[in-house]
């Protein structure tokens, strides 16, 4: 099963609103056949950008692999 990282806003609005949004998207993706990993808050979205392990493995990672790839990501200084 393909696993996708989802990101709730985190910095904007209440934690309850973020949790509700993440739960909604998680349920939606589950219904269409995807597994999800919550990569909130938004400031952590860099962990899924080009050049990160999650980006390179995106087509073949299960939940455990995506969680490991998110933890393994390192920021790279961009010119």
mmCIF file of N, CA and C in Angstrom:
data_model
loop_
_atom_site.group_PDB
_atom_site.id
_atom_site.type_symbol
_atom_site.label_atom_id
_atom_site.label_comp_id
_atom_site.label_asym_id
_atom_site.label_seq_id
_atom_site.Cartn_x
_atom_site.Cartn_y
_atom_site.Cartn_z
ATOM 1 N N UNK A 1 0.841 -1.176 0.000
ATOM 2 C CA UNK A 1 0.000 0.000 0.000
ATOM 3 C C UNK A 1 0.885 1.236 0.000
ATOM 4 N N UNK A 2 0.531 2.213 -0.789
ATOM 5 C CA UNK A 2 1.259 3.466 -0.808
ATOM 6 C C UNK A 2 0.866 4.295 0.403
ATOM 7 N N UNK A 3 1.853 4.907 1.010
ATOM 8 C CA UNK A 3 1.629 5.731 2.189
ATOM 9 C C UNK A 3 1.974 7.175 1.866
ATOM 10 N N UNK A 4 1.117 8.081 2.280
ATOM 11 C CA UNK A 4 1.313 9.505 2.032
ATOM 12 C C UNK A 4 1.467 10.254 3.340
ATOM 13 N N UNK A 5 2.333 11.250 3.342
ATOM 14 C CA UNK A 5 2.459 12.140 4.493
ATOM 15 C C UNK A 5 1.393 13.222 4.364
ATOM 16 N N UNK A 6 0.696 13.488 5.449
ATOM 17 C CA UNK A 6 -0.274 14.583 5.470
ATOM 18 C C UNK A 6 0.183 15.591 6.506
ATOM 19 N N UNK A 7 -0.180 16.847 6.288
ATOM 20 C CA UNK A 7 0.310 17.912 7.142
ATOM 21 C C UNK A 7 -0.846 18.814 7.540
ATOM 22 N N UNK A 8 -1.100 18.892 8.845
ATOM 23 C CA UNK A 8 -2.076 19.840 9.365
ATOM 24 C C UNK A 8 -1.380 21.169 9.590
ATOM 25 N N UNK A 9 -2.128 22.229 9.587
ATOM 26 C CA UNK A 9 -1.548 23.566 9.673
ATOM 27 C C UNK A 9 -0.684 23.755 10.917
ATOM 28 N N UNK A 10 -1.186 23.394 12.071
ATOM 29 C CA UNK A 10 -0.382 23.484 13.286
ATOM 30 C C UNK A 10 -0.222 24.879 13.840
ATOM 31 N N UNK A 11 0.356 25.796 13.087
ATOM 32 C CA UNK A 11 0.623 27.136 13.606
ATOM 33 C C UNK A 11 -0.600 28.045 13.564
ATOM 34 N N UNK A 12 -1.603 27.690 12.808
ATOM 35 C CA UNK A 12 -2.770 28.553 12.635
ATOM 36 C C UNK A 12 -3.992 27.863 13.236
ATOM 37 N N UNK A 13 -4.781 28.583 13.992
ATOM 38 C CA UNK A 13 -5.996 28.000 14.544
ATOM 39 C C UNK A 13 -5.721 27.122 15.754
ATOM 40 N N UNK A 14 -6.759 26.464 16.196
ATOM 41 C CA UNK A 14 -6.638 25.639 17.395
ATOM 42 C C UNK A 14 -6.106 24.254 17.078
ATOM 43 N N UNK A 15 -5.550 23.606 18.079
ATOM 44 C CA UNK A 15 -5.094 22.221 17.930
ATOM 45 C C UNK A 15 -6.262 21.330 17.560
ATOM 46 N N UNK A 16 -7.445 21.609 18.104
ATOM 47 C CA UNK A 16 -8.615 20.804 17.790
ATOM 48 C C UNK A 16 -8.944 20.898 16.305
ATOM 49 N N UNK A 17 -8.880 22.094 15.747
ATOM 50 C CA UNK A 17 -9.160 22.262 14.319
ATOM 51 C C UNK A 17 -8.144 21.481 13.488
ATOM 52 N N UNK A 18 -6.877 21.513 13.870
ATOM 53 C CA UNK A 18 -5.859 20.776 13.137
ATOM 54 C C UNK A 18 -6.121 19.286 13.229
ATOM 55 N N UNK A 19 -6.424 18.823 14.421
ATOM 56 C CA UNK A 19 -6.698 17.403 14.626
ATOM 57 C C UNK A 19 -7.897 16.962 13.796
ATOM 58 N N UNK A 20 -8.932 17.780 13.749
ATOM 59 C CA UNK A 20 -10.103 17.452 12.938
ATOM 60 C C UNK A 20 -9.751 17.379 11.458
ATOM 61 N N UNK A 21 -8.934 18.312 10.985
ATOM 62 C CA UNK A 21 -8.543 18.315 9.576
ATOM 63 C C UNK A 21 -7.701 17.088 9.237
ATOM 64 N N UNK A 22 -6.762 16.754 10.092
ATOM 65 C CA UNK A 22 -5.916 15.580 9.868
ATOM 66 C C UNK A 22 -6.773 14.318 9.882
ATOM 67 N N UNK A 23 -7.708 14.222 10.810
ATOM 68 C CA UNK A 23 -8.599 13.054 10.884
ATOM 69 C C UNK A 23 -9.457 12.944 9.626
ATOM 70 N N UNK A 24 -9.949 14.069 9.132
ATOM 71 C CA UNK A 24 -10.772 14.072 7.923
ATOM 72 C C UNK A 24 -9.976 13.562 6.724
ATOM 73 N N UNK A 25 -8.776 14.094 6.527
ATOM 74 C CA UNK A 25 -7.952 13.692 5.382
ATOM 75 C C UNK A 25 -7.495 12.241 5.530
ATOM 76 N N UNK A 26 -7.152 11.840 6.736
ATOM 77 C CA UNK A 26 -6.764 10.445 6.974
ATOM 78 C C UNK A 26 -7.890 9.504 6.577
ATOM 79 N N UNK A 27 -9.110 9.816 6.990
ATOM 80 C CA UNK A 27 -10.268 8.993 6.639
ATOM 81 C C UNK A 27 -10.494 8.976 5.128
ATOM 82 N N UNK A 28 -10.404 10.120 4.488
ATOM 83 C CA UNK A 28 -10.589 10.206 3.040
ATOM 84 C C UNK A 28 -9.563 9.348 2.304
ATOM 85 N N UNK A 29 -8.300 9.494 2.639
ATOM 86 C CA UNK A 29 -7.253 8.707 1.986
ATOM 87 C C UNK A 29 -7.426 7.221 2.246
ATOM 88 N N UNK A 30 -7.839 6.857 3.450
ATOM 89 C CA UNK A 30 -8.081 5.451 3.772
ATOM 90 C C UNK A 30 -9.176 4.879 2.879
ATOM 91 N N UNK A 31 -10.204 5.653 2.644
ATOM 92 C CA UNK A 31 -11.322 5.192 1.806
ATOM 93 C C UNK A 31 -10.909 4.949 0.355
ATOM 94 N N UNK A 32 -9.909 5.663 -0.126
ATOM 95 C CA UNK A 32 -9.485 5.461 -1.519
ATOM 96 C C UNK A 32 -8.224 4.605 -1.623
ATOM 97 N N UNK A 33 -7.822 4.009 -0.507
ATOM 98 C CA UNK A 33 -6.771 3.002 -0.568
ATOM 99 C C UNK A 33 -5.359 3.429 -0.209
ATOM 100 N N UNK A 34 -5.212 4.574 0.451
ATOM 101 C CA UNK A 34 -3.893 5.018 0.874
ATOM 102 C C UNK A 34 -3.761 4.940 2.390
ATOM 103 N N UNK A 35 -2.563 4.712 2.846
ATOM 104 C CA UNK A 35 -2.244 4.792 4.262
ATOM 105 C C UNK A 35 -1.623 6.171 4.482
ATOM 106 N N UNK A 36 -1.683 6.700 5.699
ATOM 107 C CA UNK A 36 -1.159 8.040 5.946
ATOM 108 C C UNK A 36 -0.269 8.075 7.177
ATOM 109 N N UNK A 37 0.609 9.071 7.174
ATOM 110 C CA UNK A 37 1.428 9.405 8.338
ATOM 111 C C UNK A 37 1.277 10.911 8.539
ATOM 112 N N UNK A 38 0.961 11.313 9.751
ATOM 113 C CA UNK A 38 0.811 12.735 10.065
ATOM 114 C C UNK A 38 2.192 13.366 10.221
ATOM 115 N N UNK A 39 2.512 14.303 9.347
ATOM 116 C CA UNK A 39 3.794 15.004 9.375
ATOM 117 C C UNK A 39 3.594 16.456 9.807
ATOM 118 N N UNK A 40 2.611 16.698 10.658
ATOM 119 C CA UNK A 40 2.341 18.043 11.162
ATOM 120 C C UNK A 40 3.385 18.419 12.202
ATOM 121 N N UNK A 41 3.544 19.718 12.415
ATOM 122 C CA UNK A 41 2.873 20.867 11.832
ATOM 123 C C UNK A 41 3.483 21.249 10.480
ATOM 124 N N UNK A 42 2.907 22.259 9.883
ATOM 125 C CA UNK A 42 3.307 22.699 8.551
ATOM 126 C C UNK A 42 4.798 23.010 8.453
ATOM 127 N N UNK A 43 5.384 23.506 9.525
ATOM 128 C CA UNK A 43 6.814 23.851 9.480
ATOM 129 C C UNK A 43 7.705 22.623 9.246
ATOM 130 N N UNK A 44 7.144 21.419 9.385
ATOM 131 C CA UNK A 44 7.908 20.187 9.134
ATOM 132 C C UNK A 44 7.728 19.660 7.711
ATOM 133 N N UNK A 45 7.014 20.384 6.870
ATOM 134 C CA UNK A 45 6.752 19.916 5.504
ATOM 135 C C UNK A 45 8.022 19.744 4.681
ATOM 136 N N UNK A 46 9.099 20.387 5.060
ATOM 137 C CA UNK A 46 10.362 20.241 4.335
ATOM 138 C C UNK A 46 10.835 18.789 4.328
ATOM 139 N N UNK A 47 10.361 17.979 5.255
ATOM 140 C CA UNK A 47 10.784 16.579 5.338
ATOM 141 C C UNK A 47 10.320 15.737 4.153
ATOM 142 N N UNK A 48 9.419 16.275 3.328
ATOM 143 C CA UNK A 48 8.928 15.539 2.158
ATOM 144 C C UNK A 48 9.274 16.247 0.848
ATOM 145 N N UNK A 49 10.220 17.167 0.867
ATOM 146 C CA UNK A 49 10.580 17.915 -0.336
ATOM 147 C C UNK A 49 11.618 17.157 -1.162
ATOM 148 N N UNK A 50 11.811 17.571 -2.420
ATOM 149 C CA UNK A 50 12.817 16.906 -3.261
ATOM 150 C C UNK A 50 14.177 16.838 -2.568
ATOM 151 N N UNK A 51 14.789 15.673 -2.678
ATOM 152 C CA UNK A 51 16.099 15.459 -2.080
ATOM 153 C C UNK A 51 16.054 14.752 -0.740
ATOM 154 N N UNK A 52 14.867 14.614 -0.146
ATOM 155 C CA UNK A 52 14.745 13.925 1.142
ATOM 156 C C UNK A 52 14.448 12.443 0.913
ATOM 157 N N UNK A 53 14.731 11.601 1.907
ATOM 158 C CA UNK A 53 14.447 10.169 1.759
ATOM 159 C C UNK A 53 12.981 9.874 1.436
ATOM 160 N N UNK A 54 12.057 10.597 2.047
ATOM 161 C CA UNK A 54 10.635 10.363 1.775
ATOM 162 C C UNK A 54 10.295 10.669 0.320
ATOM 163 N N UNK A 55 10.934 11.665 -0.237
ATOM 164 C CA UNK A 55 10.696 12.028 -1.633
ATOM 165 C C UNK A 55 11.188 10.919 -2.562
ATOM 166 N N UNK A 56 12.380 10.428 -2.315
ATOM 167 C CA UNK A 56 12.961 9.415 -3.194
ATOM 168 C C UNK A 56 12.227 8.080 -3.113
ATOM 169 N N UNK A 57 11.690 7.732 -1.966
ATOM 170 C CA UNK A 57 11.002 6.456 -1.774
ATOM 171 C C UNK A 57 9.489 6.551 -1.940
ATOM 172 N N UNK A 58 8.961 7.674 -2.395
ATOM 173 C CA UNK A 58 7.524 7.929 -2.321
ATOM 174 C C UNK A 58 6.648 6.857 -2.963
ATOM 175 N N UNK A 59 7.111 6.185 -3.990
ATOM 176 C CA UNK A 59 6.267 5.215 -4.692
ATOM 177 C C UNK A 59 6.254 3.843 -4.046
ATOM 178 N N UNK A 60 7.123 3.591 -3.092
ATOM 179 C CA UNK A 60 7.215 2.228 -2.560
ATOM 180 C C UNK A 60 7.395 2.144 -1.042
ATOM 181 N N UNK A 61 6.960 3.149 -0.324
ATOM 182 C CA UNK A 61 7.149 3.092 1.123
ATOM 183 C C UNK A 61 5.845 2.782 1.849
ATOM 184 N N UNK A 62 5.949 1.890 2.806
ATOM 185 C CA UNK A 62 4.823 1.623 3.689
ATOM 186 C C UNK A 62 4.919 2.580 4.872
ATOM 187 N N UNK A 63 4.013 2.442 5.818
ATOM 188 C CA UNK A 63 3.969 3.365 6.954
ATOM 189 C C UNK A 63 5.295 3.397 7.720
ATOM 190 N N UNK A 64 5.841 2.229 8.036
ATOM 191 C CA UNK A 64 7.090 2.178 8.813
ATOM 192 C C UNK A 64 8.233 2.841 8.056
ATOM 193 N N UNK A 65 8.296 2.595 6.753
ATOM 194 C CA UNK A 65 9.375 3.181 5.945
ATOM 195 C C UNK A 65 9.218 4.701 5.858
ATOM 196 N N UNK A 66 7.993 5.187 5.654
ATOM 197 C CA UNK A 66 7.779 6.639 5.584
ATOM 198 C C UNK A 66 8.120 7.293 6.913
ATOM 199 N N UNK A 67 7.705 6.698 8.020
ATOM 200 C CA UNK A 67 8.050 7.263 9.324
ATOM 201 C C UNK A 67 9.561 7.336 9.501
ATOM 202 N N UNK A 68 10.274 6.278 9.089
ATOM 203 C CA UNK A 68 11.738 6.282 9.175
ATOM 204 C C UNK A 68 12.332 7.337 8.250
ATOM 205 N N UNK A 69 11.789 7.471 7.049
ATOM 206 C CA UNK A 69 12.298 8.464 6.102
ATOM 207 C C UNK A 69 12.072 9.889 6.606
ATOM 208 N N UNK A 70 10.940 10.137 7.236
ATOM 209 C CA UNK A 70 10.687 11.468 7.794
ATOM 210 C C UNK A 70 11.679 11.787 8.904
ATOM 211 N N UNK A 71 11.972 10.794 9.750
ATOM 212 C CA UNK A 71 12.949 11.005 10.832
ATOM 213 C C UNK A 71 14.348 11.193 10.278
ATOM 214 N N UNK A 72 14.676 10.531 9.160
ATOM 215 C CA UNK A 72 16.031 10.578 8.595
ATOM 216 C C UNK A 72 16.303 11.848 7.804
ATOM 217 N N UNK A 73 15.272 12.608 7.477
ATOM 218 C CA UNK A 73 15.460 13.811 6.658
ATOM 219 C C UNK A 73 16.359 14.819 7.367
ATOM 220 N N UNK A 74 17.222 15.440 6.605
ATOM 221 C CA UNK A 74 18.110 16.497 7.111
ATOM 222 C C UNK A 74 17.945 17.726 6.244
ATOM 223 N N UNK A 75 17.862 18.875 6.881
ATOM 224 C CA UNK A 75 17.742 20.123 6.114
ATOM 225 C C UNK A 75 18.999 20.356 5.302
ATOM 226 N N UNK A 76 18.794 20.828 4.093
ATOM 227 C CA UNK A 76 19.907 21.170 3.221
ATOM 228 C C UNK A 76 19.807 22.658 2.912
ATOM 229 N N UNK A 77 20.916 23.349 3.084
ATOM 230 C CA UNK A 77 20.930 24.780 2.767
ATOM 231 C C UNK A 77 20.774 24.958 1.268
ATOM 232 N N UNK A 78 19.818 25.778 0.894
ATOM 233 C CA UNK A 78 19.555 26.069 -0.526
ATOM 234 C C UNK A 78 20.192 27.411 -0.878
ATOM 235 N N UNK A 79 20.779 27.499 -2.067
ATOM 236 C CA UNK A 79 21.402 28.773 -2.459
ATOM 237 C C UNK A 79 20.391 29.874 -2.669
#
